[in-house]
Amino acid sequence: MSLALDPAAQDLLFREARTANTFTDEPVTDEQVQAIYDLVKFGPTAFNQSPLRITLVRSPEARERLVKHMAEGNQAKTASAPLVAILSADNEFHEELPALLPHFPQAKDMFFAERPVREGSALLNAALQAAYFIVGVRAAGLAAGPMTGLDFAGVQKEFLDDDHTPLMVINIGKPGEDAWFPRSPRLAFDEVITTV
């Protein structure tokens, strides 16, 4: 194998990792979430922008408000997961660019002065960061259940504001009984890779 990461870590992060649909009641701590974020914040993005925002839904009242915006098939697992996170893109991320890109502070106004440009960039780069976050959850020995089956406008109105675009909701915790659906197929190397 030509990968630097040992096979057990490869399995933990990718080959054996699955989208969990049930969880145990073991809590996910703030310390675990901080460790995940402190690892995945180093994932690459364009202009070192950091548009991802994570809203942890911990209180029973907030959980109830979120569950009503989830698709029917996602409601029970969202209601029972130890931790639920709403991932969104901050469309005003450019305000942080002078601090995040100190060698090129003018990028804030040069490239991101217009809102439609920011929204497109925020969506792409927050999606990258969301993928890093999912892998980070796996690196912490937890399972992630990312979902896009939800009322996005309802979640935005309930938990965010007009400057934040919801991307997904992720259930997080230790996998419970019958947590996995059967593994779905993936495309083979020669179906994806082209050399020119």
Coordinates of C-alpha atoms in Angstrom, one line a residue:
M1 CA 0.0 0.0 0.0
S2 CA 1.4 3.4 -0.9
L3 CA -0.5 5.4 1.7
A4 CA 1.4 6.9 4.7
L5 CA -1.6 6.5 7.0
D6 CA -1.6 3.0 8.7
P7 CA -4.4 0.6 7.6
A8 CA -6.3 0.9 11.0
A9 CA -6.5 4.7 10.6
Q10 CA -7.6 4.3 7.0
D11 CA -10.4 2.0 8.1
L12 CA -11.4 4.3 10.9
L13 CA -11.6 7.3 8.7
F14 CA -12.9 5.8 5.4
R15 CA -13.2 2.0 4.7
E16 CA -15.1 1.0 7.8
A17 CA -16.7 4.4 8.6
R18 CA -20.3 4.6 7.9
T19 CA -23.2 7.0 8.2
A20 CA -24.8 6.1 11.5
N21 CA -28.6 6.0 11.9
T22 CA -28.8 5.0 15.5
F23 CA -26.6 6.0 18.5
T24 CA -26.0 5.0 22.1
D25 CA -26.9 7.4 24.8
E26 CA -23.2 8.1 25.6
P27 CA -22.8 11.9 25.6
V28 CA -20.6 13.8 23.2
T29 CA -18.7 16.4 25.3
D30 CA -17.7 19.9 24.5
E31 CA -14.1 18.8 24.9
Q32 CA -14.6 16.2 22.1
V33 CA -16.1 18.8 19.8
Q34 CA -13.3 21.2 20.5
A35 CA -10.7 18.5 19.8
I36 CA -12.4 17.7 16.5
Y37 CA -12.5 21.4 15.5
D38 CA -8.9 22.0 16.6
L39 CA -7.9 19.2 14.2
V40 CA -10.0 19.9 11.2
K41 CA -9.6 23.7 11.1
F42 CA -6.3 23.1 9.3
G43 CA -8.0 21.6 6.2
P44 CA -7.3 23.7 3.1
T45 CA -9.7 26.3 1.7
A46 CA -9.4 29.0 -0.9
F47 CA -7.8 32.2 0.5
N48 CA -7.7 30.4 3.9
Q49 CA -11.3 31.4 4.4
S50 CA -13.2 29.8 7.2
P51 CA -16.9 30.2 6.4
L52 CA -18.1 27.1 8.2
R53 CA -20.2 27.8 11.3
I54 CA -21.4 25.0 13.6
T55 CA -24.4 25.3 15.8
L56 CA -24.6 22.6 18.5
V57 CA -28.1 21.7 19.4
R58 CA -27.9 20.5 23.0
S59 CA -31.0 21.6 24.9
P60 CA -34.3 19.6 24.7
E61 CA -36.1 22.7 23.6
A62 CA -33.8 23.4 20.7
R63 CA -33.8 19.8 19.7
E64 CA -37.6 19.8 19.5
R65 CA -37.4 23.0 17.4
L66 CA -35.0 21.3 15.0
V67 CA -36.7 17.9 14.7
K68 CA -39.9 19.6 13.3
H69 CA -37.8 20.8 10.3
M70 CA -36.3 17.4 9.6
A71 CA -37.6 15.1 6.9
E72 CA -39.8 12.4 8.4
G73 CA -37.2 9.7 7.9
N74 CA -34.6 11.8 9.8
Q75 CA -36.8 13.0 12.8
A76 CA -36.4 10.0 15.1
K77 CA -32.7 9.7 14.8
T78 CA -32.2 13.5 15.2
A79 CA -34.4 13.4 18.3
S80 CA -32.3 10.6 19.9
A81 CA -28.7 11.4 18.8
P82 CA -26.4 12.4 21.7
L83 CA -25.4 15.5 19.8
V84 CA -26.8 17.3 16.7
A85 CA -24.9 20.0 14.8
I86 CA -26.3 22.4 12.2
L87 CA -23.5 23.2 9.7
S88 CA -23.9 26.5 7.9
A89 CA -21.9 28.8 5.7
D90 CA -21.2 32.4 6.9
N91 CA -21.7 34.7 3.9
E92 CA -19.9 37.4 5.6
F93 CA -16.7 35.3 6.1
H94 CA -14.7 37.9 4.2
E95 CA -14.6 40.2 7.3
E96 CA -12.1 37.7 8.8
L97 CA -9.9 37.5 5.8
P98 CA -7.4 40.2 6.9
A99 CA -6.6 38.2 10.0
L100 CA -6.7 34.8 8.2
L101 CA -4.7 35.9 5.2
P102 CA -2.3 38.5 6.7
H103 CA 0.0 38.5 3.7
F104 CA -2.8 39.5 1.4
P105 CA -5.4 41.5 3.4
Q106 CA -6.7 43.3 0.3
A107 CA -8.3 40.0 -0.8
K108 CA -11.3 40.9 1.3
D109 CA -12.3 43.8 -0.9
M110 CA -10.6 42.7 -4.1
F111 CA -12.4 39.4 -4.5
F112 CA -15.3 39.3 -2.1
A113 CA -16.9 42.8 -2.1
E114 CA -20.0 41.5 -3.9
R115 CA -22.5 39.4 -2.0
P116 CA -23.2 36.8 -4.8
V117 CA -19.5 36.1 -5.1
R118 CA -19.2 35.6 -1.3
E119 CA -22.2 33.3 -1.2
G120 CA -20.7 31.0 -3.9
S121 CA -17.3 30.9 -2.2
A122 CA -18.8 30.5 1.2
L123 CA -20.9 27.5 0.0
L124 CA -18.0 25.7 -1.7
N125 CA -15.5 26.3 1.1
A126 CA -17.9 25.6 4.0
A127 CA -18.8 22.3 2.2
L128 CA -15.1 21.4 2.2
Q129 CA -14.9 22.2 5.9
A130 CA -18.0 20.2 6.5
A131 CA -16.4 17.2 4.9
Y132 CA -13.3 17.7 7.1
F133 CA -15.6 17.9 10.1
I134 CA -17.2 14.6 9.3
V135 CA -13.7 13.0 9.0
G136 CA -12.7 14.6 12.3
V137 CA -15.8 13.1 14.0
R138 CA -14.6 9.7 12.8
A139 CA -11.0 10.5 14.0
A140 CA -12.5 11.1 17.5
G141 CA -13.9 7.5 17.4
L142 CA -17.4 8.7 16.9
A143 CA -19.9 8.2 14.1
A144 CA -21.5 11.0 12.1
G145 CA -24.9 10.9 10.5
P146 CA -24.9 13.8 8.0
M147 CA -28.3 14.7 6.5
T148 CA -29.7 17.1 3.9
G149 CA -33.3 15.9 4.2
L150 CA -34.6 18.9 6.0
D151 CA -36.5 22.2 5.5
F152 CA -33.5 24.5 4.9
A153 CA -35.5 27.7 5.0
G154 CA -37.2 26.6 8.2
V155 CA -33.8 25.7 9.9
Q156 CA -32.4 29.0 8.7
K157 CA -35.3 31.0 10.2
E158 CA -35.3 29.0 13.4
F159 CA -31.6 28.9 14.2
L160 CA -29.6 31.2 11.9
D161 CA -30.0 34.6 10.1
D162 CA -29.9 35.9 6.6
D163 CA -26.1 35.9 6.6
H164 CA -25.9 32.2 7.2
T165 CA -26.9 29.5 4.8
P166 CA -27.6 26.0 6.2
L167 CA -25.6 23.2 4.6
M168 CA -26.6 20.1 6.6
V169 CA -27.5 18.6 9.9
I170 CA -25.2 16.0 11.5
N171 CA -26.1 13.6 14.2
I172 CA -23.0 12.7 16.3
G173 CA -22.3 9.9 18.8
K174 CA -21.2 6.3 19.4
P175 CA -23.1 4.1 16.9
G176 CA -26.0 2.2 18.4
E177 CA -27.7 -1.1 17.6
D178 CA -28.3 -1.7 13.9
A179 CA -26.7 1.7 13.1
W180 CA -25.7 0.9 9.5
F181 CA -27.6 0.5 6.3
P182 CA -25.8 -1.9 3.9
R183 CA -22.8 -0.4 2.2
S184 CA -23.7 1.2 -1.1
P185 CA -21.5 0.7 -4.1
R186 CA -18.8 3.2 -5.1
L187 CA -17.4 4.0 -8.5
A188 CA -14.1 2.3 -9.5
F189 CA -10.9 4.0 -10.1
D190 CA -11.2 3.8 -13.9
E191 CA -14.7 5.2 -13.8
V192 CA -13.5 8.4 -12.2
I193 CA -9.8 9.0 -13.0
T194 CA -8.8 10.3 -16.4
T195 CA -5.2 11.1 -17.3
V196 CA -4.5 13.6 -20.1

